[in-house]
Amino acid sequence: MGDVFKALADPTRRSILDELTDRNGQTLFEICARLTTKHGLSSSRQAVSQHLDVLETAGLVESRRDGRYKFHYINTAPLEPIVARWLDRAPDRRGDVGSVEGPL
């Protein structure tokens, strides 16, 4: 879980995940272009590639090669233990553990 928090701590990496959420399966070039146009981030391709490596190490991004191109996909599975640990067990308004909904 530590790798996930480390990966999410950086705003550029969160922007990369936002872009993959909007349009999954992008190349490094596409991600760089979208970061520049939508977020005003002018990171080099090498810097974005290093961010993608951190996200892959945390399991938040998976990549596949297709010919000359490498496509990157978001993977939300590493976030599930975080949700299960804190959000699924959050007390409701009455203080009961186990329900995230308030009183009916």
mmCIF file of C-alpha atoms in Angstrom:
data_model
loop_
_atom_site.group_PDB
_atom_site.id
_atom_site.type_symbol
_atom_site.label_atom_id
_atom_site.label_comp_id
_atom_site.label_asym_id
_atom_site.label_seq_id
_atom_site.Cartn_x
_atom_site.Cartn_y
_atom_site.Cartn_z
ATOM 1 C CA MET A 1 0.000 0.000 0.000
ATOM 2 C CA GLY A 2 2.985 2.297 0.565
ATOM 3 C CA ASP A 3 3.856 2.300 -3.146
ATOM 4 C CA VAL A 4 0.317 3.425 -3.976
ATOM 5 C CA PHE A 5 0.484 6.364 -1.569
ATOM 6 C CA LYS A 6 3.935 7.323 -2.860
ATOM 7 C CA ALA A 7 2.659 7.227 -6.434
ATOM 8 C CA LEU A 8 -0.419 9.302 -5.595
ATOM 9 C CA ALA A 9 1.583 11.893 -3.645
ATOM 10 C CA ASP A 10 2.860 13.587 -6.807
ATOM 11 C CA PRO A 11 0.463 15.962 -8.618
ATOM 12 C CA THR A 12 1.901 15.103 -12.048
ATOM 13 C CA ARG A 13 1.240 11.407 -11.476
ATOM 14 C CA ARG A 14 -2.308 12.205 -10.371
ATOM 15 C CA SER A 15 -2.747 14.194 -13.603
ATOM 16 C CA ILE A 16 -1.489 11.210 -15.601
ATOM 17 C CA LEU A 17 -4.072 8.997 -13.880
ATOM 18 C CA ASP A 18 -6.758 11.610 -14.607
ATOM 19 C CA GLU A 19 -5.827 11.516 -18.287
ATOM 20 C CA LEU A 20 -5.901 7.721 -18.384
ATOM 21 C CA THR A 21 -9.300 7.824 -16.682
ATOM 22 C CA ASP A 22 -10.565 10.172 -19.404
ATOM 23 C CA ARG A 23 -9.072 8.098 -22.203
ATOM 24 C CA ASN A 24 -7.484 4.764 -21.383
ATOM 25 C CA GLY A 25 -4.795 3.150 -23.535
ATOM 26 C CA GLN A 26 -2.552 6.085 -24.445
ATOM 27 C CA THR A 27 1.019 6.190 -25.672
ATOM 28 C CA LEU A 28 3.710 8.230 -23.950
ATOM 29 C CA PHE A 29 3.436 10.851 -26.703
ATOM 30 C CA GLU A 30 -0.333 11.172 -26.212
ATOM 31 C CA ILE A 31 0.011 11.474 -22.434
ATOM 32 C CA CYS A 32 2.676 14.184 -22.804
ATOM 33 C CA ALA A 33 0.521 16.114 -25.269
ATOM 34 C CA ARG A 34 -2.549 15.951 -23.022
ATOM 35 C CA LEU A 35 -0.556 17.015 -19.949
ATOM 36 C CA THR A 36 0.720 20.034 -21.855
ATOM 37 C CA THR A 37 -2.575 21.117 -23.404
ATOM 38 C CA LYS A 38 -4.986 20.356 -20.547
ATOM 39 C CA HIS A 39 -2.814 20.884 -17.475
ATOM 40 C CA GLY A 40 -0.100 23.262 -18.672
ATOM 41 C CA LEU A 41 2.590 20.779 -17.595
ATOM 42 C CA SER A 42 5.627 20.905 -19.829
ATOM 43 C CA SER A 43 7.431 17.827 -18.538
ATOM 44 C CA SER A 44 9.868 16.088 -20.848
ATOM 45 C CA ARG A 45 9.002 12.686 -22.252
ATOM 46 C CA GLN A 46 11.724 11.224 -20.046
ATOM 47 C CA ALA A 47 10.174 12.779 -16.918
ATOM 48 C CA VAL A 48 6.694 11.508 -17.827
ATOM 49 C CA SER A 49 8.185 8.083 -18.541
ATOM 50 C CA GLN A 50 9.726 8.051 -15.065
ATOM 51 C CA HIS A 51 6.363 8.999 -13.550
ATOM 52 C CA LEU A 52 4.755 6.142 -15.494
ATOM 53 C CA ASP A 53 7.400 3.767 -14.083
ATOM 54 C CA VAL A 54 6.467 4.785 -10.528
ATOM 55 C CA LEU A 55 2.771 4.277 -11.333
ATOM 56 C CA GLU A 56 3.528 0.856 -12.850
ATOM 57 C CA THR A 57 5.573 -0.170 -9.802
ATOM 58 C CA ALA A 58 2.579 0.719 -7.623
ATOM 59 C CA GLY A 59 0.310 -1.298 -9.942
ATOM 60 C CA LEU A 60 -1.793 1.757 -10.849
ATOM 61 C CA VAL A 61 -0.774 1.632 -14.516
ATOM 62 C CA GLU A 62 -0.280 -1.354 -16.782
ATOM 63 C CA SER A 63 1.301 -1.210 -20.201
ATOM 64 C CA ARG A 64 1.157 -3.344 -23.334
ATOM 65 C CA ARG A 65 3.240 -3.219 -26.465
ATOM 66 C CA ASP A 66 1.595 -3.351 -29.853
ATOM 67 C CA GLY A 67 4.225 -3.192 -32.561
ATOM 68 C CA ARG A 68 6.272 -0.031 -32.111
ATOM 69 C CA TYR A 69 3.854 1.470 -29.604
ATOM 70 C CA LYS A 70 3.487 1.007 -25.868
ATOM 71 C CA PHE A 71 -0.002 1.710 -24.546
ATOM 72 C CA HIS A 72 -0.687 2.632 -20.915
ATOM 73 C CA TYR A 73 -3.854 1.664 -19.030
ATOM 74 C CA ILE A 74 -5.121 2.648 -15.596
ATOM 75 C CA ASN A 75 -5.582 -0.144 -13.055
ATOM 76 C CA THR A 76 -7.702 0.766 -10.033
ATOM 77 C CA ALA A 77 -7.299 -2.596 -8.264
ATOM 78 C CA PRO A 78 -4.515 -1.308 -5.934
ATOM 79 C CA LEU A 79 -6.965 1.309 -4.615
ATOM 80 C CA GLU A 80 -9.468 -1.335 -3.440
ATOM 81 C CA PRO A 81 -7.600 -2.231 -0.204
ATOM 82 C CA ILE A 82 -7.518 1.462 0.695
ATOM 83 C CA VAL A 83 -11.261 1.777 0.180
ATOM 84 C CA ALA A 84 -11.891 -1.434 2.112
ATOM 85 C CA ARG A 85 -9.649 -0.342 4.977
ATOM 86 C CA TRP A 86 -11.047 3.136 5.596
ATOM 87 C CA LEU A 87 -14.078 3.988 3.486
ATOM 88 C CA ASP A 88 -16.082 0.763 3.654
ATOM 89 C CA ARG A 89 -15.713 0.718 7.442
ATOM 90 C CA ALA A 90 -16.295 4.422 8.034
ATOM 91 C CA PRO A 91 -18.795 5.179 10.794
ATOM 92 C CA ASP A 92 -22.133 6.563 9.708
ATOM 93 C CA ARG A 93 -23.604 9.675 11.312
ATOM 94 C CA ARG A 94 -24.754 7.696 14.363
ATOM 95 C CA GLY A 95 -21.217 6.423 14.981
ATOM 96 C CA ASP A 96 -21.897 2.834 13.876
ATOM 97 C CA VAL A 97 -19.028 1.169 12.023
ATOM 98 C CA GLY A 98 -19.741 -0.627 8.763
ATOM 99 C CA SER A 99 -22.162 1.674 7.051
ATOM 100 C CA VAL A 100 -21.216 4.654 4.916
ATOM 101 C CA GLU A 101 -24.826 5.753 4.532
ATOM 102 C CA GLY A 102 -26.567 7.945 7.052
ATOM 103 C CA PRO A 103 -29.882 7.251 8.720
ATOM 104 C CA LEU A 104 -32.847 6.606 6.469
#
